[in-house]
JSON list of C-alpha atoms in Angstrom, two decimals:
[
{"chain": "A", "resi": 1, "resn": "UNK", "atom": "CA", "xyz": [55.98, 119.70, 65.26]},
{"chain": "A", "resi": 2, "resn": "UNK", "atom": "CA", "xyz": [58.05, 116.49, 65.66]},
{"chain": "A", "resi": 3, "resn": "UNK", "atom": "CA", "xyz": [60.46, 117.57, 62.83]},
{"chain": "A", "resi": 4, "resn": "UNK", "atom": "CA", "xyz": [61.23, 120.77, 64.47]},
{"chain": "A", "resi": 5, "resn": "UNK", "atom": "CA", "xyz": [61.83, 119.06, 67.83]},
{"chain": "A", "resi": 6, "resn": "UNK", "atom": "CA", "xyz": [64.40, 116.69, 66.07]},
{"chain": "A", "resi": 7, "resn": "UNK", "atom": "CA", "xyz": [66.18, 119.78, 64.61]},
{"chain": "A", "resi": 8, "resn": "UNK", "atom": "CA", "xyz": [66.36, 121.38, 68.02]},
{"chain": "A", "resi": 9, "resn": "UNK", "atom": "CA", "xyz": [67.76, 118.22, 69.54]},
{"chain": "A", "resi": 10, "resn": "UNK", "atom": "CA", "xyz": [70.25, 118.01, 66.71]},
{"chain": "A", "resi": 11, "resn": "UNK", "atom": "CA", "xyz": [71.42, 121.66, 67.27]},
{"chain": "A", "resi": 12, "resn": "UNK", "atom": "CA", "xyz": [71.58, 121.13, 70.97]},
{"chain": "A", "resi": 13, "resn": "UNK", "atom": "CA", "xyz": [73.71, 118.08, 70.69]},
{"chain": "A", "resi": 14, "resn": "UNK", "atom": "CA", "xyz": [75.98, 119.76, 68.12]},
{"chain": "A", "resi": 15, "resn": "UNK", "atom": "CA", "xyz": [76.44, 122.71, 70.46]},
{"chain": "A", "resi": 16, "resn": "UNK", "atom": "CA", "xyz": [77.36, 120.25, 73.47]},
{"chain": "A", "resi": 17, "resn": "UNK", "atom": "CA", "xyz": [79.82, 118.47, 71.19]},
{"chain": "A", "resi": 18, "resn": "UNK", "atom": "CA", "xyz": [81.48, 121.69, 70.28]},
{"chain": "A", "resi": 19, "resn": "UNK", "atom": "CA", "xyz": [81.52, 122.80, 74.08]},
{"chain": "A", "resi": 20, "resn": "UNK", "atom": "CA", "xyz": [83.19, 119.61, 75.11]},
{"chain": "A", "resi": 21, "resn": "UNK", "atom": "CA", "xyz": [85.79, 119.95, 72.15]},
{"chain": "A", "resi": 22, "resn": "UNK", "atom": "CA", "xyz": [86.58, 123.45, 73.56]},
{"chain": "A", "resi": 23, "resn": "UNK", "atom": "CA", "xyz": [86.78, 122.51, 77.20]},
{"chain": "A", "resi": 24, "resn": "UNK", "atom": "CA", "xyz": [89.15, 119.63, 76.20]},
{"chain": "A", "resi": 25, "resn": "UNK", "atom": "CA", "xyz": [91.37, 121.87, 74.02]},
{"chain": "A", "resi": 26, "resn": "UNK", "atom": "CA", "xyz": [91.41, 124.29, 76.89]},
{"chain": "A", "resi": 27, "resn": "UNK", "atom": "CA", "xyz": [92.61, 121.72, 79.43]},
{"chain": "A", "resi": 28, "resn": "UNK", "atom": "CA", "xyz": [95.30, 120.68, 77.13]},
{"chain": "A", "resi": 29, "resn": "UNK", "atom": "CA", "xyz": [96.44, 124.19, 76.63]},
{"chain": "A", "resi": 30, "resn": "UNK", "atom": "CA", "xyz": [96.47, 124.79, 80.35]},
{"chain": "A", "resi": 31, "resn": "UNK", "atom": "CA", "xyz": [98.61, 121.73, 80.95]},
{"chain": "A", "resi": 32, "resn": "UNK", "atom": "CA", "xyz": [101.31, 123.53, 79.19]},
{"chain": "A", "resi": 33, "resn": "UNK", "atom": "CA", "xyz": [100.66, 126.94, 80.82]},
{"chain": "A", "resi": 34, "resn": "UNK", "atom": "CA", "xyz": [99.16, 128.14, 77.54]},
{"chain": "A", "resi": 35, "resn": "UNK", "atom": "CA", "xyz": [102.54, 128.18, 76.00]},
{"chain": "A", "resi": 36, "resn": "UNK", "atom": "CA", "xyz": [102.13, 127.86, 72.20]},
{"chain": "A", "resi": 37, "resn": "UNK", "atom": "CA", "xyz": [105.60, 126.46, 71.64]},
{"chain": "A", "resi": 38, "resn": "UNK", "atom": "CA", "xyz": [105.09, 123.68, 74.07]},
{"chain": "A", "resi": 39, "resn": "UNK", "atom": "CA", "xyz": [101.77, 123.05, 72.94]},
{"chain": "A", "resi": 40, "resn": "UNK", "atom": "CA", "xyz": [102.77, 122.67, 69.32]},
{"chain": "A", "resi": 41, "resn": "UNK", "atom": "CA", "xyz": [105.71, 120.48, 70.43]},
{"chain": "A", "resi": 42, "resn": "UNK", "atom": "CA", "xyz": [103.29, 118.23, 72.34]},
{"chain": "A", "resi": 43, "resn": "UNK", "atom": "CA", "xyz": [101.05, 117.91, 69.34]},
{"chain": "A", "resi": 44, "resn": "UNK", "atom": "CA", "xyz": [103.99, 117.22, 66.97]},
{"chain": "A", "resi": 45, "resn": "UNK", "atom": "CA", "xyz": [105.17, 114.41, 69.24]},
{"chain": "A", "resi": 46, "resn": "UNK", "atom": "CA", "xyz": [101.56, 113.05, 69.43]},
{"chain": "A", "resi": 47, "resn": "UNK", "atom": "CA", "xyz": [101.48, 113.08, 65.70]},
{"chain": "A", "resi": 48, "resn": "UNK", "atom": "CA", "xyz": [104.85, 111.29, 65.41]},
{"chain": "A", "resi": 49, "resn": "UNK", "atom": "CA", "xyz": [103.72, 108.61, 68.09]},
{"chain": "A", "resi": 50, "resn": "UNK", "atom": "CA", "xyz": [100.34, 108.14, 66.12]},
{"chain": "A", "resi": 51, "resn": "UNK", "atom": "CA", "xyz": [102.28, 107.65, 62.68]},
{"chain": "A", "resi": 52, "resn": "UNK", "atom": "CA", "xyz": [104.48, 105.22, 64.25]},
{"chain": "A", "resi": 53, "resn": "UNK", "atom": "CA", "xyz": [101.66, 103.13, 65.79]},
{"chain": "A", "resi": 54, "resn": "UNK", "atom": "CA", "xyz": [100.35, 102.42, 62.02]},
{"chain": "A", "resi": 55, "resn": "UNK", "atom": "CA", "xyz": [96.81, 102.77, 63.20]},
{"chain": "A", "resi": 56, "resn": "UNK", "atom": "CA", "xyz": [96.33, 106.06, 61.54]},
{"chain": "A", "resi": 57, "resn": "UNK", "atom": "CA", "xyz": [96.50, 107.45, 58.06]},
{"chain": "A", "resi": 58, "resn": "UNK", "atom": "CA", "xyz": [97.69, 110.88, 57.47]},
{"chain": "A", "resi": 59, "resn": "UNK", "atom": "CA", "xyz": [97.22, 113.17, 54.43]},
{"chain": "A", "resi": 60, "resn": "UNK", "atom": "CA", "xyz": [100.55, 114.47, 53.29]},
{"chain": "A", "resi": 61, "resn": "UNK", "atom": "CA", "xyz": [100.80, 118.10, 53.00]},
{"chain": "A", "resi": 62, "resn": "UNK", "atom": "CA", "xyz": [101.61, 119.64, 49.59]},
{"chain": "A", "resi": 63, "resn": "UNK", "atom": "CA", "xyz": [105.14, 120.90, 48.95]},
{"chain": "A", "resi": 64, "resn": "UNK", "atom": "CA", "xyz": [105.92, 124.38, 49.51]},
{"chain": "A", "resi": 65, "resn": "UNK", "atom": "CA", "xyz": [107.70, 124.60, 46.15]},
{"chain": "A", "resi": 66, "resn": "UNK", "atom": "CA", "xyz": [106.03, 123.40, 43.02]},
{"chain": "A", "resi": 67, "resn": "UNK", "atom": "CA", "xyz": [107.81, 120.54, 41.07]},
{"chain": "A", "resi": 68, "resn": "UNK", "atom": "CA", "xyz": [108.77, 121.50, 37.64]},
{"chain": "A", "resi": 69, "resn": "UNK", "atom": "CA", "xyz": [109.62, 118.86, 35.32]},
{"chain": "A", "resi": 70, "resn": "UNK", "atom": "CA", "xyz": [113.25, 118.73, 34.01]},
{"chain": "A", "resi": 71, "resn": "UNK", "atom": "CA", "xyz": [112.03, 118.82, 30.50]},
{"chain": "A", "resi": 72, "resn": "UNK", "atom": "CA", "xyz": [110.03, 121.86, 29.48]},
{"chain": "A", "resi": 73, "resn": "UNK", "atom": "CA", "xyz": [110.26, 121.06, 25.76]},
{"chain": "A", "resi": 74, "resn": "UNK", "atom": "CA", "xyz": [106.67, 120.69, 24.60]},
{"chain": "A", "resi": 75, "resn": "UNK", "atom": "CA", "xyz": [107.37, 120.16, 20.96]},
{"chain": "A", "resi": 76, "resn": "UNK", "atom": "CA", "xyz": [107.17, 116.83, 19.44]},
{"chain": "A", "resi": 77, "resn": "UNK", "atom": "CA", "xyz": [109.21, 115.42, 16.51]},
{"chain": "A", "resi": 78, "resn": "UNK", "atom": "CA", "xyz": [107.65, 113.79, 13.53]}
]
């Protein structure tokens, strides 16, 4: 039974974390009157501030257009 109690406690903790994250997101959204444009601008400004601090690393998004090499010649000369 101990194993079952541990699993239930982990699930309960996970549910509490998700609940807390959702409440926080809702409070942030409410501070911008749930205006998506203002909210996005807030997060973009926050991202820039975090990037400038140098404390955080960010994954770069892939380019929208694939890069094509200038040379498409695949033949080799002998």
